[in-house]
Short mmCIF file of C-alpha atoms and ligand atoms in Angstrom, two decimals:
data_model
loop_
_atom_site.label_atom_id
_atom_site.label_comp_id
_atom_site.label_asym_id
_atom_site.label_seq_id
_atom_site.Cartn_x
_atom_site.Cartn_y
_atom_site.Cartn_z
CA MET A 467 15.13 84.32 170.32
CA ILE A 468 16.57 83.21 166.97
CA LEU A 469 19.73 85.25 167.65
CA GLU A 470 20.15 83.52 171.02
CA LYS A 471 19.94 80.13 169.35
CA ILE A 472 22.40 81.20 166.64
CA ASP A 473 24.80 82.56 169.28
CA GLN A 474 24.73 79.33 171.28
CA LEU A 475 25.35 77.09 168.25
CA ALA A 476 27.86 79.41 166.55
CA ARG A 477 30.05 79.33 169.66
CA GLU A 478 29.92 75.51 169.77
CA TRP A 479 30.76 75.22 166.09
CA LEU A 480 33.58 77.77 166.30
CA GLU A 481 35.12 75.89 169.19
CA GLU A 482 34.91 72.59 167.33
CA ALA A 483 36.23 74.13 164.08
CA GLY A 484 39.06 75.77 166.03
CA ASN A 485 40.04 72.43 167.58
CA ARG A 486 40.06 70.77 164.16
CA ILE A 487 42.25 73.52 162.70
CA PHE A 488 44.62 73.27 165.66
CA MET A 489 44.87 69.48 165.22
CA ALA A 490 45.58 69.86 161.49
CA LEU A 491 48.54 72.09 162.37
CA GLU A 492 49.75 69.75 165.13
CA GLN A 493 49.49 66.67 162.91
CA SER A 494 50.83 68.40 159.76
CA THR A 495 47.84 67.39 157.63
CA VAL A 496 47.64 70.75 155.85
CA GLU A 497 47.67 70.53 152.02
CA VAL A 498 48.21 73.80 150.17
CA GLU A 499 46.96 74.83 146.70
CA ALA A 500 47.32 78.11 144.80
CA LYS A 501 44.10 79.79 143.57
CA SER A 502 44.26 82.88 141.30
CA ASP A 503 48.05 83.31 141.73
CA ARG A 504 50.94 81.77 143.68
CA ASN A 505 50.29 83.98 146.73
CA ASP A 506 46.53 83.40 146.80
CA LEU A 507 46.46 80.18 148.81
CA VAL A 508 43.79 77.79 149.96
CA THR A 509 44.21 74.59 151.97
CA ASN A 510 42.19 71.46 152.64
CA VAL A 511 41.61 72.95 156.11
CA ASP A 512 40.01 76.16 154.75
CA LYS A 513 37.65 74.01 152.66
CA ALA A 514 36.85 71.48 155.40
CA THR A 515 36.10 74.29 157.88
CA GLU A 516 33.67 76.02 155.53
CA GLN A 517 32.04 72.70 154.61
CA TYR A 518 31.58 71.94 158.33
CA PHE A 519 29.70 75.23 158.84
CA ALA A 520 27.69 74.77 155.61
CA GLU A 521 26.45 71.38 156.79
CA LYS A 522 25.64 72.61 160.31
CA ILE A 523 23.75 75.67 159.03
CA ALA A 524 21.78 73.59 156.49
CA THR A 525 20.81 71.13 159.25
CA TYR A 526 19.88 73.58 162.01
CA PHE A 527 18.76 76.63 159.99
CA PRO A 528 17.66 75.43 156.53
CA ASP A 529 16.18 78.83 155.61
CA HIS A 530 19.41 80.75 156.39
CA ARG A 531 22.01 81.41 153.69
CA LEU A 532 25.80 81.14 153.82
CA LEU A 533 28.17 83.54 152.08
CA GLY A 534 31.61 81.94 152.34
CA GLU A 535 34.94 82.34 150.60
CA GLU A 536 35.38 78.74 149.48
CA GLY A 537 32.04 78.37 147.66
CA TYR A 538 30.11 75.99 149.94
CA GLY A 539 27.42 78.64 150.35
CA GLU A 540 25.42 80.58 147.80
CA GLU A 541 26.07 83.41 145.35
CA ILE A 542 24.67 86.28 147.39
CA THR A 543 24.14 89.84 146.26
CA SER A 544 21.53 90.97 148.79
CA LEU A 545 21.29 90.34 152.52
CA GLU A 546 17.60 89.44 152.79
CA GLY A 547 16.70 87.07 155.61
CA ILE A 548 19.52 85.71 157.77
CA VAL A 549 22.93 85.42 156.13
CA TRP A 550 26.02 83.86 157.73
CA ILE A 551 29.17 85.50 156.32
CA LEU A 552 32.13 83.20 156.87
CA ASP A 553 35.85 83.28 156.21
CA PRO A 554 36.92 79.80 157.36
CA ILE A 555 40.55 80.91 157.63
CA ASP A 556 41.43 84.57 157.21
CA GLY A 557 45.18 84.92 156.77
CA THR A 558 45.78 81.65 154.92
CA VAL A 559 49.31 82.73 153.95
CA ASN A 560 50.09 83.23 157.66
CA PHE A 561 48.42 79.89 158.45
CA VAL A 562 50.72 78.15 155.94
CA GLU A 563 53.92 80.11 156.54
CA GLN A 564 53.72 81.04 160.23
CA LYS A 565 51.18 78.64 161.74
CA ARG A 566 49.74 81.64 163.60
CA ASN A 567 48.20 85.08 162.95
CA PHE A 568 45.07 83.75 161.25
CA ALA A 569 41.44 83.57 162.38
CA ILE A 570 38.00 82.17 161.68
CA SER A 571 35.61 85.04 160.94
CA LEU A 572 31.83 84.78 161.19
CA GLY A 573 29.28 87.59 160.94
CA ILE A 574 25.50 87.12 161.17
CA TYR A 575 23.33 89.58 159.24
CA GLN A 576 19.55 89.83 159.55
CA GLU A 577 17.79 91.84 156.82
CA GLY A 578 21.12 93.54 156.07
CA VAL A 579 21.90 94.51 159.68
CA GLY A 580 24.99 93.04 161.35
CA GLU A 581 23.72 91.42 164.56
CA LEU A 582 26.40 89.02 165.80
CA ALA A 583 30.11 88.72 165.07
CA TYR A 584 32.92 86.35 166.00
CA ILE A 585 36.62 86.42 165.14
CA TYR A 586 38.56 83.52 166.59
CA ASP A 587 42.35 83.85 166.66
CA ILE A 588 42.93 80.19 167.47
CA VAL A 589 46.68 80.11 168.11
CA GLY A 590 46.71 83.55 169.78
CA GLY A 591 43.91 82.39 172.07
CA GLU A 592 41.72 85.45 171.45
CA PHE A 593 38.00 85.11 170.84
CA TYR A 594 36.41 88.38 169.75
CA TYR A 595 32.65 88.74 169.91
CA ALA A 596 30.05 91.46 169.50
CA LYS A 597 26.30 91.67 169.61
CA ARG A 598 24.83 94.82 168.09
CA GLY A 599 24.07 97.37 170.78
CA GLU A 600 25.49 95.24 173.60
CA GLY A 601 29.21 95.88 173.26
CA ALA A 602 32.23 93.98 172.01
CA PHE A 603 34.33 91.54 173.98
CA VAL A 604 37.61 89.68 173.78
CA ASN A 605 37.69 86.48 175.84
CA ASP A 606 34.57 87.75 177.63
CA VAL A 607 36.23 91.01 178.73
CA GLU A 608 34.47 94.07 177.35
CA ILE A 609 36.53 96.11 174.89
CA PRO A 610 36.44 99.80 175.92
CA LYS A 611 34.95 102.34 173.51
CA LEU A 612 37.61 104.06 171.37
CA ALA A 613 38.83 107.52 172.36
CA GLU A 614 37.32 110.40 170.38
CA ASP A 615 40.44 112.58 170.28
CA ASN A 616 43.34 110.43 169.04
CA LYS A 617 45.84 112.11 166.73
CA LEU A 618 47.48 110.58 163.67
CA GLU A 619 50.91 111.73 164.85
CA ASP A 620 50.54 109.51 167.96
CA SER A 621 49.06 106.55 166.06
CA LEU A 622 50.19 103.29 164.52
CA VAL A 623 48.55 102.70 161.14
CA ILE A 624 48.11 99.50 159.14
CA ILE A 625 48.11 100.12 155.38
CA ASN A 626 48.58 97.15 153.08
CA THR A 627 51.06 97.34 150.23
CA THR A 628 48.42 97.28 147.50
CA ALA A 629 46.70 100.26 149.16
CA ILE A 630 49.99 102.16 149.32
CA ARG A 631 50.48 101.56 145.57
CA LYS A 632 46.87 102.41 144.70
CA PHE A 633 46.61 105.53 146.90
CA PRO A 634 50.05 107.26 146.83
CA GLN A 635 48.87 109.88 149.40
CA MET A 636 49.07 107.02 151.92
CA LEU A 637 52.85 107.63 151.98
CA SER A 638 52.17 111.04 153.54
CA VAL A 639 49.75 109.44 156.03
CA ILE A 640 52.48 106.96 157.05
CA GLN A 641 55.05 109.74 157.34
CA LYS A 642 52.81 111.68 159.72
CA ALA A 643 51.88 108.62 161.83
CA ARG A 644 53.99 107.19 164.64
CA GLY A 645 54.61 104.01 162.63
CA LEU A 646 53.37 101.43 160.14
CA ARG A 647 52.39 97.84 161.02
CA LEU A 648 51.21 94.95 158.78
CA TYR A 649 49.68 91.74 160.15
CA GLY A 650 48.51 89.93 156.97
CA ALA A 651 45.02 89.02 158.14
CA ALA A 652 42.28 91.59 157.55
CA THR A 653 40.19 90.35 160.48
CA LEU A 654 43.05 90.73 162.96
CA GLU A 655 43.90 94.13 161.48
CA TYR A 656 40.28 95.17 162.10
CA MET A 657 40.65 93.87 165.67
CA ALA A 658 43.90 95.82 166.14
CA VAL A 659 41.87 98.99 165.47
CA ALA A 660 38.92 97.83 167.61
CA THR A 661 41.21 97.23 170.59
CA GLY A 662 43.23 100.44 170.11
CA ARG A 663 46.47 98.65 169.20
CA ALA A 664 46.41 100.67 165.97
CA ASP A 665 44.30 103.67 164.97
CA ALA A 666 43.65 102.94 161.30
CA TYR A 667 43.65 100.07 158.82
CA VAL A 668 43.41 100.61 155.07
CA SER A 669 43.20 97.82 152.51
CA ALA A 670 42.77 98.10 148.73
CA ASN A 671 40.62 95.08 148.12
CA LEU A 672 38.59 93.16 150.65
CA ALA A 673 35.70 90.74 150.17
CA PRO A 674 32.50 90.38 152.26
CA TRP A 675 34.01 87.48 154.27
CA ASP A 676 37.10 89.57 155.18
CA ILE A 677 35.00 92.29 156.81
CA GLY A 678 31.61 90.74 157.65
CA ALA A 679 32.46 90.20 161.31
CA GLY A 680 35.18 92.84 161.73
CA LYS A 681 32.86 95.68 160.73
CA ILE A 682 30.30 94.72 163.37
CA ILE A 683 32.89 94.46 166.16
CA ALA A 684 34.75 97.63 165.16
CA GLU A 685 31.54 99.70 164.91
CA GLU A 686 30.39 98.40 168.27
CA VAL A 687 33.38 100.11 169.95
CA GLY A 688 32.90 103.33 167.96
CA ALA A 689 35.29 102.85 165.03
CA ILE A 690 34.27 104.38 161.70
CA VAL A 691 34.13 101.97 158.74
CA THR A 692 33.93 103.34 155.18
CA ARG A 693 35.50 103.12 151.75
CA VAL A 694 38.81 104.99 151.40
CA SER A 695 36.88 107.90 149.85
CA GLY A 696 34.76 108.16 153.00
CA SER A 697 31.65 106.78 151.28
CA GLU A 698 29.50 104.06 152.78
CA MET A 699 30.82 100.50 152.55
CA VAL A 700 28.29 98.02 151.16
CA ILE A 701 29.17 94.70 152.74
CA THR A 702 28.20 92.48 149.78
CA GLU A 703 30.51 94.35 147.37
CA LYS A 704 34.25 93.79 147.14
CA GLY A 705 36.40 96.90 147.34
CA ASP A 706 38.70 99.05 149.41
CA SER A 707 38.18 99.38 153.13
CA PHE A 708 39.09 102.03 155.71
CA VAL A 709 38.49 101.55 159.44
CA ALA A 710 39.79 103.96 162.06
CA SER A 711 39.10 105.59 165.39
CA PRO A 712 36.79 108.60 164.81
CA SER A 713 39.27 111.49 164.94
CA VAL A 714 41.99 109.64 163.01
CA HIS A 715 39.41 108.69 160.37
CA ARG A 716 38.59 112.41 159.94
CA GLU A 717 42.29 113.32 159.88
CA ILE A 718 43.18 110.76 157.17
CA LEU A 719 40.19 111.85 155.03
CA ARG A 720 41.75 115.33 154.93
CA PHE A 721 44.60 113.89 152.81
CA GLU A 722 41.97 113.74 150.02
CA ILE A 723 42.76 110.23 148.92
C1 IPD B 441 43.36 87.80 152.88
C2 IPD B 441 43.93 88.44 154.14
C3 IPD B 441 44.89 89.54 153.77
C4 IPD B 441 44.24 90.59 152.88
C5 IPD B 441 43.69 89.91 151.64
C6 IPD B 441 42.70 88.83 152.03
P1 IPD B 441 42.61 85.19 153.05
O1 IPD B 441 42.39 86.81 153.23
O2 IPD B 441 42.92 88.97 154.96
O3 IPD B 441 45.36 90.20 154.92
O4 IPD B 441 45.20 91.57 152.52
O5 IPD B 441 43.05 90.89 150.84
O6 IPD B 441 42.21 88.21 150.86
O7 IPD B 441 42.74 84.95 151.58
O8 IPD B 441 43.82 84.83 153.80
O9 IPD B 441 41.33 84.68 153.62
CA1 CA B 442 40.14 86.60 154.14
CA1 CA B 443 40.12 82.83 153.72
#
């Protein structure tokens, strides 16, 4: 019952937030600031979007908690109760430089279990959604389960540059694969694997808001999500991330990274 209510409101709020982001691009009201370094960007639109969700959640669900990138939620180290994990704009560098290839990402966790997930690629017009155990969808069309027998040699892989530097064996993975692709937004890279447009995505350092929704959607179609070592990924802890179709996940693990 509570999840139905969350689903109904989350969709309304995502649509409204998406419209506001679109208008900010159209009307050129985006103001950019650097955070930890000159390539770590945030804009007034990232902040306003997270603040919008924070206010809505506090009004409609005062006992739920928000874990968001821009600090309008709470410091969260455990997922007790219901936690909304939000990245108001994933791919802020793309948002600023390309005005596309970014997304709002929202995952809903109940007692640590990922129940609902939304990734909204506003300019691309793709709305990804999953409910645990009920499948994953893009624009209301069900995403087929991933094949169990894909081979790395026939696959496109997405491996970010920091991961290539940190795990040099990734060069051999890339050499064996059909090709390398980089999109610059972790959520859309997760969705590339979930929809079979790539077979693996490796990143050296992702935060809970980068993967909160993507993990739920990817697992719903049968992708395997772990750390690069193959160990379990704890969603509240920052670290490396490795998502792939099942057989390609096994094949890449054999490189002993
Ligand atoms: C970043 C993007 C990028 C990934 C970074 C993230 P942001 O998120 O997802 O693709 O490589 O690690 O921090 O800062 O644009 O929300
Ligand atoms: Ca992000
Ligand atoms: Ca962000």
